[in-house]
Amino acid sequence: MYGSLEELDDGRYRLRFTRSLAHPQETVWRAITEPEHLAHWFPTTIEGDRAPGAPLRFSFPGGEAPPFEGEMLAYEPPSLMELRWGADVVRVELRPTEMGTELTLLDTLDEPGKAARDGAGWHVCLDRLEAQLSGEPDSTEHKGDWQQVHGHYVDSFGPEAATIGPPEGFE
C-alpha cells in the first residue's frame, strides 16, 4: 500500500504507488477523470479539456493554496491520464485484472525534498479513492491520516526527501 521513491536516469525522482482495486476499469476511470468523482479524493479541481495538450488549471476547494496551471500531457480512455501538475508530472495508469483494476500513480517530482510530504499526500488521496469507490462516506478529517503516514515516508525515503515540510495547517 505504501508508495516507493525511485531515482530516474536523468537525476529526477519519482513516487510510485500501485493499488489493486476491486472495481471494473471503467468505474475507476470515471473516478479518476470526472469532476464529481475527483472531488472525493483528488486534492484539487482539474479545470480544462480532457485532451492531450490542453491547458489545465488546478484549484484547492478550500482555498488552502493559490490556484496553479498545468497541461494534459496524455489522455487515453480508459487506461491513461498524464498531466503536468504545476512543476510535477502526474501519471495514472489503469490495467484490468481478474479481480478488478490495477491503478499505478506516478509523480515525477520537480524537487526531491518534497518526496515524503507528497508521498504521504498521495497515499491519503488513494485511500480516499478506494473508500469512495467502495461507497464509504467521505471523511471530513484528513489531517490525521496524513500525519499518520508522513512519518513512514520520512523514515523510508530519508532526510534528503523531507527537506520541504508539510503543507500549512498539517504541522
mmCIF file of the C-alpha atoms, coordinates in Angstrom:
data_MODEL
# 
_entry.id   MODEL 
# 
loop_
_atom_site.group_PDB 
_atom_site.id 
_atom_site.type_symbol 
_atom_site.label_atom_id 
_atom_site.label_alt_id 
_atom_site.label_comp_id 
_atom_site.label_asym_id 
_atom_site.label_entity_id 
_atom_site.label_seq_id 
_atom_site.pdbx_PDB_ins_code 
_atom_site.Cartn_x 
_atom_site.Cartn_y 
_atom_site.Cartn_z 
_atom_site.occupancy 
_atom_site.B_iso_or_equiv 
_atom_site.pdbx_formal_charge 
_atom_site.auth_seq_id 
_atom_site.auth_comp_id 
_atom_site.auth_asym_id 
_atom_site.auth_atom_id 
_atom_site.pdbx_PDB_model_num 
ATOM 1   C CA . MET A 1 1   ? 0.000   0.000   0.000   1.00 0.00 ? 1   MET A CA 1 
ATOM 2   C CA . TYR A 1 2   ? 2.877   2.385   0.664   1.00 0.00 ? 2   TYR A CA 1 
ATOM 3   C CA . GLY A 1 3   ? 4.487   4.197   -2.218  1.00 0.00 ? 3   GLY A CA 1 
ATOM 4   C CA . SER A 1 4   ? 8.117   3.968   -3.217  1.00 0.00 ? 4   SER A CA 1 
ATOM 5   C CA . LEU A 1 5   ? 10.645  6.544   -4.381  1.00 0.00 ? 5   LEU A CA 1 
ATOM 6   C CA . GLU A 1 6   ? 12.895  5.894   -7.346  1.00 0.00 ? 6   GLU A CA 1 
ATOM 7   C CA . GLU A 1 7   ? 15.676  7.930   -8.882  1.00 0.00 ? 7   GLU A CA 1 
ATOM 8   C CA . LEU A 1 8   ? 15.382  8.297   -12.644 1.00 0.00 ? 8   LEU A CA 1 
ATOM 9   C CA . ASP A 1 9   ? 18.286  8.216   -15.116 1.00 0.00 ? 9   ASP A CA 1 
ATOM 10  C CA . ASP A 1 10  ? 18.042  11.989  -15.565 1.00 0.00 ? 10  ASP A CA 1 
ATOM 11  C CA . GLY A 1 11  ? 18.532  12.639  -11.814 1.00 0.00 ? 11  GLY A CA 1 
ATOM 12  C CA . ARG A 1 12  ? 14.891  13.414  -11.064 1.00 0.00 ? 12  ARG A CA 1 
ATOM 13  C CA . TYR A 1 13  ? 12.853  11.436  -8.558  1.00 0.00 ? 13  TYR A CA 1 
ATOM 14  C CA . ARG A 1 14  ? 9.520   9.700   -8.967  1.00 0.00 ? 14  ARG A CA 1 
ATOM 15  C CA . LEU A 1 15  ? 6.958   8.471   -6.469  1.00 0.00 ? 15  LEU A CA 1 
ATOM 16  C CA . ARG A 1 16  ? 5.254   5.200   -7.421  1.00 0.00 ? 16  ARG A CA 1 
ATOM 17  C CA . PHE A 1 17  ? 2.023   3.841   -5.983  1.00 0.00 ? 17  PHE A CA 1 
ATOM 18  C CA . THR A 1 18  ? 0.268   0.681   -7.108  1.00 0.00 ? 18  THR A CA 1 
ATOM 19  C CA . ARG A 1 19  ? -3.163  -0.261  -5.791  1.00 0.00 ? 19  ARG A CA 1 
ATOM 20  C CA . SER A 1 20  ? -5.361  -3.246  -6.623  1.00 0.00 ? 20  SER A CA 1 
ATOM 21  C CA . LEU A 1 21  ? -8.959  -2.076  -6.753  1.00 0.00 ? 21  LEU A CA 1 
ATOM 22  C CA . ALA A 1 22  ? -11.920 -4.457  -6.699  1.00 0.00 ? 22  ALA A CA 1 
ATOM 23  C CA . HIS A 1 23  ? -13.811 -2.427  -9.293  1.00 0.00 ? 23  HIS A CA 1 
ATOM 24  C CA . PRO A 1 24  ? -14.098 -2.551  -13.103 1.00 0.00 ? 24  PRO A CA 1 
ATOM 25  C CA . GLN A 1 25  ? -11.677 -0.386  -15.056 1.00 0.00 ? 25  GLN A CA 1 
ATOM 26  C CA . GLU A 1 26  ? -14.480 1.813   -16.430 1.00 0.00 ? 26  GLU A CA 1 
ATOM 27  C CA . THR A 1 27  ? -15.664 2.613   -12.886 1.00 0.00 ? 27  THR A CA 1 
ATOM 28  C CA . VAL A 1 28  ? -12.144 3.513   -11.772 1.00 0.00 ? 28  VAL A CA 1 
ATOM 29  C CA . TRP A 1 29  ? -11.640 5.579   -14.937 1.00 0.00 ? 29  TRP A CA 1 
ATOM 30  C CA . ARG A 1 30  ? -14.693 7.684   -14.120 1.00 0.00 ? 30  ARG A CA 1 
ATOM 31  C CA . ALA A 1 31  ? -13.442 8.135   -10.550 1.00 0.00 ? 31  ALA A CA 1 
ATOM 32  C CA . ILE A 1 32  ? -10.079 9.492   -11.731 1.00 0.00 ? 32  ILE A CA 1 
ATOM 33  C CA . THR A 1 33  ? -11.359 11.707  -14.553 1.00 0.00 ? 33  THR A CA 1 
ATOM 34  C CA . GLU A 1 34  ? -14.847 13.053  -13.832 1.00 0.00 ? 34  GLU A CA 1 
ATOM 35  C CA . PRO A 1 35  ? -15.098 16.195  -11.657 1.00 0.00 ? 35  PRO A CA 1 
ATOM 36  C CA . GLU A 1 36  ? -17.921 14.894  -9.455  1.00 0.00 ? 36  GLU A CA 1 
ATOM 37  C CA . HIS A 1 37  ? -15.796 11.855  -8.537  1.00 0.00 ? 37  HIS A CA 1 
ATOM 38  C CA . LEU A 1 38  ? -12.434 13.653  -8.349  1.00 0.00 ? 38  LEU A CA 1 
ATOM 39  C CA . ALA A 1 39  ? -13.880 15.933  -5.663  1.00 0.00 ? 39  ALA A CA 1 
ATOM 40  C CA . HIS A 1 40  ? -13.947 12.965  -3.251  1.00 0.00 ? 40  HIS A CA 1 
ATOM 41  C CA . TRP A 1 41  ? -10.265 12.114  -3.432  1.00 0.00 ? 41  TRP A CA 1 
ATOM 42  C CA . PHE A 1 42  ? -8.066  14.374  -5.601  1.00 0.00 ? 42  PHE A CA 1 
ATOM 43  C CA . PRO A 1 43  ? -6.532  17.370  -3.772  1.00 0.00 ? 43  PRO A CA 1 
ATOM 44  C CA . THR A 1 44  ? -7.573  19.936  -6.407  1.00 0.00 ? 44  THR A CA 1 
ATOM 45  C CA . THR A 1 45  ? -10.108 20.501  -9.112  1.00 0.00 ? 45  THR A CA 1 
ATOM 46  C CA . ILE A 1 46  ? -8.943  19.843  -12.681 1.00 0.00 ? 46  ILE A CA 1 
ATOM 47  C CA . GLU A 1 47  ? -10.346 22.520  -14.975 1.00 0.00 ? 47  GLU A CA 1 
ATOM 48  C CA . GLY A 1 48  ? -9.811  22.185  -18.713 1.00 0.00 ? 48  GLY A CA 1 
ATOM 49  C CA . ASP A 1 49  ? -10.409 19.865  -21.615 1.00 0.00 ? 49  ASP A CA 1 
ATOM 50  C CA . ARG A 1 50  ? -9.585  16.206  -21.306 1.00 0.00 ? 50  ARG A CA 1 
ATOM 51  C CA . ALA A 1 51  ? -7.355  16.178  -24.386 1.00 0.00 ? 51  ALA A CA 1 
ATOM 52  C CA . PRO A 1 52  ? -3.577  15.996  -24.908 1.00 0.00 ? 52  PRO A CA 1 
ATOM 53  C CA . GLY A 1 53  ? -2.049  19.484  -24.998 1.00 0.00 ? 53  GLY A CA 1 
ATOM 54  C CA . ALA A 1 54  ? -4.998  21.153  -23.271 1.00 0.00 ? 54  ALA A CA 1 
ATOM 55  C CA . PRO A 1 55  ? -4.116  23.801  -20.687 1.00 0.00 ? 55  PRO A CA 1 
ATOM 56  C CA . LEU A 1 56  ? -5.338  22.969  -17.188 1.00 0.00 ? 56  LEU A CA 1 
ATOM 57  C CA . ARG A 1 57  ? -5.994  24.956  -14.039 1.00 0.00 ? 57  ARG A CA 1 
ATOM 58  C CA . PHE A 1 58  ? -5.928  23.392  -10.587 1.00 0.00 ? 58  PHE A CA 1 
ATOM 59  C CA . SER A 1 59  ? -7.694  24.913  -7.581  1.00 0.00 ? 59  SER A CA 1 
ATOM 60  C CA . PHE A 1 60  ? -7.871  23.766  -3.982  1.00 0.00 ? 60  PHE A CA 1 
ATOM 61  C CA . PRO A 1 61  ? -11.553 23.595  -2.983  1.00 0.00 ? 61  PRO A CA 1 
ATOM 62  C CA . GLY A 1 62  ? -10.867 25.013  0.486   1.00 0.00 ? 62  GLY A CA 1 
ATOM 63  C CA . GLY A 1 63  ? -8.523  27.721  -0.794  1.00 0.00 ? 63  GLY A CA 1 
ATOM 64  C CA . GLU A 1 64  ? -5.551  26.162  1.081   1.00 0.00 ? 64  GLU A CA 1 
ATOM 65  C CA . ALA A 1 65  ? -3.185  27.433  -1.608  1.00 0.00 ? 65  ALA A CA 1 
ATOM 66  C CA . PRO A 1 66  ? -3.459  29.592  -4.718  1.00 0.00 ? 66  PRO A CA 1 
ATOM 67  C CA . PRO A 1 67  ? -4.615  28.002  -7.990  1.00 0.00 ? 67  PRO A CA 1 
ATOM 68  C CA . PHE A 1 68  ? -1.894  26.882  -10.390 1.00 0.00 ? 68  PHE A CA 1 
ATOM 69  C CA . GLU A 1 69  ? -1.522  25.902  -14.030 1.00 0.00 ? 69  GLU A CA 1 
ATOM 70  C CA . GLY A 1 70  ? -0.729  22.683  -15.836 1.00 0.00 ? 70  GLY A CA 1 
ATOM 71  C CA . GLU A 1 71  ? -1.336  20.764  -19.024 1.00 0.00 ? 71  GLU A CA 1 
ATOM 72  C CA . MET A 1 72  ? -2.924  17.493  -20.068 1.00 0.00 ? 72  MET A CA 1 
ATOM 73  C CA . LEU A 1 73  ? 0.004   15.544  -21.483 1.00 0.00 ? 73  LEU A CA 1 
ATOM 74  C CA . ALA A 1 74  ? -1.776  12.292  -22.356 1.00 0.00 ? 74  ALA A CA 1 
ATOM 75  C CA . TYR A 1 75  ? -5.372  11.153  -22.199 1.00 0.00 ? 75  TYR A CA 1 
ATOM 76  C CA . GLU A 1 76  ? -6.210  7.645   -23.391 1.00 0.00 ? 76  GLU A CA 1 
ATOM 77  C CA . PRO A 1 77  ? -9.556  6.416   -22.000 1.00 0.00 ? 77  PRO A CA 1 
ATOM 78  C CA . PRO A 1 78  ? -9.924  4.154   -20.105 1.00 0.00 ? 78  PRO A CA 1 
ATOM 79  C CA . SER A 1 79  ? -6.289  3.466   -19.249 1.00 0.00 ? 79  SER A CA 1 
ATOM 80  C CA . LEU A 1 80  ? -4.040  6.542   -19.065 1.00 0.00 ? 80  LEU A CA 1 
ATOM 81  C CA . MET A 1 81  ? -4.125  10.131  -17.890 1.00 0.00 ? 81  MET A CA 1 
ATOM 82  C CA . GLU A 1 82  ? -0.914  12.132  -17.563 1.00 0.00 ? 82  GLU A CA 1 
ATOM 83  C CA . LEU A 1 83  ? -0.740  15.779  -16.628 1.00 0.00 ? 83  LEU A CA 1 
ATOM 84  C CA . ARG A 1 84  ? 1.699   18.470  -15.719 1.00 0.00 ? 84  ARG A CA 1 
ATOM 85  C CA . TRP A 1 85  ? 0.518   19.394  -12.228 1.00 0.00 ? 85  TRP A CA 1 
ATOM 86  C CA . GLY A 1 86  ? 2.374   22.605  -11.565 1.00 0.00 ? 86  GLY A CA 1 
ATOM 87  C CA . ALA A 1 87  ? 6.020   21.609  -11.900 1.00 0.00 ? 87  ALA A CA 1 
ATOM 88  C CA . ASP A 1 88  ? 5.385   17.882  -11.324 1.00 0.00 ? 88  ASP A CA 1 
ATOM 89  C CA . VAL A 1 89  ? 4.196   15.293  -13.832 1.00 0.00 ? 89  VAL A CA 1 
ATOM 90  C CA . VAL A 1 90  ? 1.436   13.022  -12.518 1.00 0.00 ? 90  VAL A CA 1 
ATOM 91  C CA . ARG A 1 91  ? 0.590   9.888   -14.487 1.00 0.00 ? 91  ARG A CA 1 
ATOM 92  C CA . VAL A 1 92  ? -2.245  7.496   -13.656 1.00 0.00 ? 92  VAL A CA 1 
ATOM 93  C CA . GLU A 1 93  ? -2.333  4.155   -15.443 1.00 0.00 ? 93  GLU A CA 1 
ATOM 94  C CA . LEU A 1 94  ? -5.151  1.600   -15.204 1.00 0.00 ? 94  LEU A CA 1 
ATOM 95  C CA . ARG A 1 95  ? -4.920  -2.043  -16.143 1.00 0.00 ? 95  ARG A CA 1 
ATOM 96  C CA . PRO A 1 96  ? -7.739  -4.594  -15.891 1.00 0.00 ? 96  PRO A CA 1 
ATOM 97  C CA . THR A 1 97  ? -7.099  -7.624  -13.691 1.00 0.00 ? 97  THR A CA 1 
ATOM 98  C CA . GLU A 1 98  ? -9.088  -10.730 -12.777 1.00 0.00 ? 98  GLU A CA 1 
ATOM 99  C CA . MET A 1 99  ? -10.107 -9.048  -9.511  1.00 0.00 ? 99  MET A CA 1 
ATOM 100 C CA . GLY A 1 100 ? -10.839 -5.577  -10.920 1.00 0.00 ? 100 GLY A CA 1 
ATOM 101 C CA . THR A 1 101 ? -8.271  -2.925  -11.797 1.00 0.00 ? 101 THR A CA 1 
ATOM 102 C CA . GLU A 1 102 ? -4.641  -2.218  -11.032 1.00 0.00 ? 102 GLU A CA 1 
ATOM 103 C CA . LEU A 1 103 ? -4.000  1.505   -10.611 1.00 0.00 ? 103 LEU A CA 1 
ATOM 104 C CA . THR A 1 104 ? -0.472  2.907   -10.819 1.00 0.00 ? 104 THR A CA 1 
ATOM 105 C CA . LEU A 1 105 ? 0.104   6.541   -9.878  1.00 0.00 ? 105 LEU A CA 1 
ATOM 106 C CA . LEU A 1 106 ? 3.491   8.044   -10.770 1.00 0.00 ? 106 LEU A CA 1 
ATOM 107 C CA . ASP A 1 107 ? 4.517   11.526  -9.626  1.00 0.00 ? 107 ASP A CA 1 
ATOM 108 C CA . THR A 1 108 ? 7.755   12.816  -11.143 1.00 0.00 ? 108 THR A CA 1 
ATOM 109 C CA . LEU A 1 109 ? 8.907   15.478  -8.721  1.00 0.00 ? 109 LEU A CA 1 
ATOM 110 C CA . ASP A 1 110 ? 10.438  18.828  -9.523  1.00 0.00 ? 110 ASP A CA 1 
ATOM 111 C CA . GLU A 1 111 ? 12.009  18.895  -6.055  1.00 0.00 ? 111 GLU A CA 1 
ATOM 112 C CA . PRO A 1 112 ? 13.251  15.707  -4.302  1.00 0.00 ? 112 PRO A CA 1 
ATOM 113 C CA . GLY A 1 113 ? 12.964  17.345  -0.869  1.00 0.00 ? 113 GLY A CA 1 
ATOM 114 C CA . LYS A 1 114 ? 9.180   17.122  -1.004  1.00 0.00 ? 114 LYS A CA 1 
ATOM 115 C CA . ALA A 1 115 ? 9.020   13.361  -1.656  1.00 0.00 ? 115 ALA A CA 1 
ATOM 116 C CA . ALA A 1 116 ? 7.975   12.425  1.898   1.00 0.00 ? 116 ALA A CA 1 
ATOM 117 C CA . ARG A 1 117 ? 5.381   15.210  2.041   1.00 0.00 ? 117 ARG A CA 1 
ATOM 118 C CA . ASP A 1 118 ? 3.867   14.387  -1.347  1.00 0.00 ? 118 ASP A CA 1 
ATOM 119 C CA . GLY A 1 119 ? 4.168   10.632  -0.780  1.00 0.00 ? 119 GLY A CA 1 
ATOM 120 C CA . ALA A 1 120 ? 2.015   10.954  2.322   1.00 0.00 ? 120 ALA A CA 1 
ATOM 121 C CA . GLY A 1 121 ? -0.407  13.167  0.406   1.00 0.00 ? 121 GLY A CA 1 
ATOM 122 C CA . TRP A 1 122 ? -0.860  10.735  -2.476  1.00 0.00 ? 122 TRP A CA 1 
ATOM 123 C CA . HIS A 1 123 ? -1.145  7.845   -0.021  1.00 0.00 ? 123 HIS A CA 1 
ATOM 124 C CA . VAL A 1 124 ? -4.093  9.540   1.697   1.00 0.00 ? 124 VAL A CA 1 
ATOM 125 C CA . CYS A 1 125 ? -5.631  10.527  -1.646  1.00 0.00 ? 125 CYS A CA 1 
ATOM 126 C CA . LEU A 1 126 ? -5.513  6.934   -2.886  1.00 0.00 ? 126 LEU A CA 1 
ATOM 127 C CA . ASP A 1 127 ? -7.002  5.705   0.399   1.00 0.00 ? 127 ASP A CA 1 
ATOM 128 C CA . ARG A 1 128 ? -9.842  8.177   -0.151  1.00 0.00 ? 128 ARG A CA 1 
ATOM 129 C CA . LEU A 1 129 ? -10.248 6.974   -3.753  1.00 0.00 ? 129 LEU A CA 1 
ATOM 130 C CA . GLU A 1 130 ? -10.595 3.382   -2.547  1.00 0.00 ? 130 GLU A CA 1 
ATOM 131 C CA . ALA A 1 131 ? -13.138 4.450   0.084   1.00 0.00 ? 131 ALA A CA 1 
ATOM 132 C CA . GLN A 1 132 ? -15.133 6.426   -2.489  1.00 0.00 ? 132 GLN A CA 1 
ATOM 133 C CA . LEU A 1 133 ? -15.170 3.500   -4.915  1.00 0.00 ? 133 LEU A CA 1 
ATOM 134 C CA . SER A 1 134 ? -16.402 1.221   -2.120  1.00 0.00 ? 134 SER A CA 1 
ATOM 135 C CA . GLY A 1 135 ? -19.230 3.593   -1.243  1.00 0.00 ? 135 GLY A CA 1 
ATOM 136 C CA . GLU A 1 136 ? -17.835 4.620   2.132   1.00 0.00 ? 136 GLU A CA 1 
ATOM 137 C CA . PRO A 1 137 ? -18.848 8.077   3.374   1.00 0.00 ? 137 PRO A CA 1 
ATOM 138 C CA . ASP A 1 138 ? -16.412 10.934  2.876   1.00 0.00 ? 138 ASP A CA 1 
ATOM 139 C CA . SER A 1 139 ? -14.194 11.615  5.853   1.00 0.00 ? 139 SER A CA 1 
ATOM 140 C CA . THR A 1 140 ? -14.068 15.254  6.870   1.00 0.00 ? 140 THR A CA 1 
ATOM 141 C CA . GLU A 1 141 ? -10.832 14.904  8.850   1.00 0.00 ? 141 GLU A CA 1 
ATOM 142 C CA . HIS A 1 142 ? -7.823  14.139  6.657   1.00 0.00 ? 142 HIS A CA 1 
ATOM 143 C CA . LYS A 1 143 ? -5.007  15.864  8.552   1.00 0.00 ? 143 LYS A CA 1 
ATOM 144 C CA . GLY A 1 144 ? -4.725  12.974  10.993  1.00 0.00 ? 144 GLY A CA 1 
ATOM 145 C CA . ASP A 1 145 ? -4.459  10.476  8.153   1.00 0.00 ? 145 ASP A CA 1 
ATOM 146 C CA . TRP A 1 146 ? -1.690  12.498  6.509   1.00 0.00 ? 146 TRP A CA 1 
ATOM 147 C CA . GLN A 1 147 ? 0.202   12.902  9.781   1.00 0.00 ? 147 GLN A CA 1 
ATOM 148 C CA . GLN A 1 148 ? -0.017  9.165   10.460  1.00 0.00 ? 148 GLN A CA 1 
ATOM 149 C CA . VAL A 1 149 ? 1.609   8.126   7.179   1.00 0.00 ? 149 VAL A CA 1 
ATOM 150 C CA . HIS A 1 150 ? 4.030   11.060  6.814   1.00 0.00 ? 150 HIS A CA 1 
ATOM 151 C CA . GLY A 1 151 ? 6.390   9.621   9.429   1.00 0.00 ? 151 GLY A CA 1 
ATOM 152 C CA . HIS A 1 152 ? 6.627   6.388   7.447   1.00 0.00 ? 152 HIS A CA 1 
ATOM 153 C CA . TYR A 1 153 ? 7.638   8.264   4.300   1.00 0.00 ? 153 TYR A CA 1 
ATOM 154 C CA . VAL A 1 154 ? 10.239  10.364  6.143   1.00 0.00 ? 154 VAL A CA 1 
ATOM 155 C CA . ASP A 1 155 ? 11.747  7.190   7.655   1.00 0.00 ? 155 ASP A CA 1 
ATOM 156 C CA . SER A 1 156 ? 11.546  5.236   4.404   1.00 0.00 ? 156 SER A CA 1 
ATOM 157 C CA . PHE A 1 157 ? 12.830  7.903   1.997   1.00 0.00 ? 157 PHE A CA 1 
ATOM 158 C CA . GLY A 1 158 ? 15.390  9.534   4.314   1.00 0.00 ? 158 GLY A CA 1 
ATOM 159 C CA . PRO A 1 159 ? 16.063  13.106  5.446   1.00 0.00 ? 159 PRO A CA 1 
ATOM 160 C CA . GLU A 1 160 ? 17.042  14.362  1.967   1.00 0.00 ? 160 GLU A CA 1 
ATOM 161 C CA . ALA A 1 161 ? 13.490  13.550  0.812   1.00 0.00 ? 161 ALA A CA 1 
ATOM 162 C CA . ALA A 1 162 ? 11.945  15.526  3.666   1.00 0.00 ? 162 ALA A CA 1 
ATOM 163 C CA . THR A 1 163 ? 13.590  18.945  3.399   1.00 0.00 ? 163 THR A CA 1 
ATOM 164 C CA . ILE A 1 164 ? 10.318  20.580  2.354   1.00 0.00 ? 164 ILE A CA 1 
ATOM 165 C CA . GLY A 1 165 ? 7.898   20.385  5.230   1.00 0.00 ? 165 GLY A CA 1 
ATOM 166 C CA . PRO A 1 166 ? 4.213   19.705  5.456   1.00 0.00 ? 166 PRO A CA 1 
ATOM 167 C CA . PRO A 1 167 ? 1.623   21.962  3.903   1.00 0.00 ? 167 PRO A CA 1 
ATOM 168 C CA . GLU A 1 168 ? 0.369   24.781  6.091   1.00 0.00 ? 168 GLU A CA 1 
ATOM 169 C CA . GLY A 1 169 ? -2.083  23.534  8.689   1.00 0.00 ? 169 GLY A CA 1 
ATOM 170 C CA . PHE A 1 170 ? -0.682  19.973  8.735   1.00 0.00 ? 170 PHE A CA 1 
ATOM 171 C CA . GLU A 1 171 ? 2.117   20.509  11.233  1.00 0.00 ? 171 GLU A CA 1 
# 
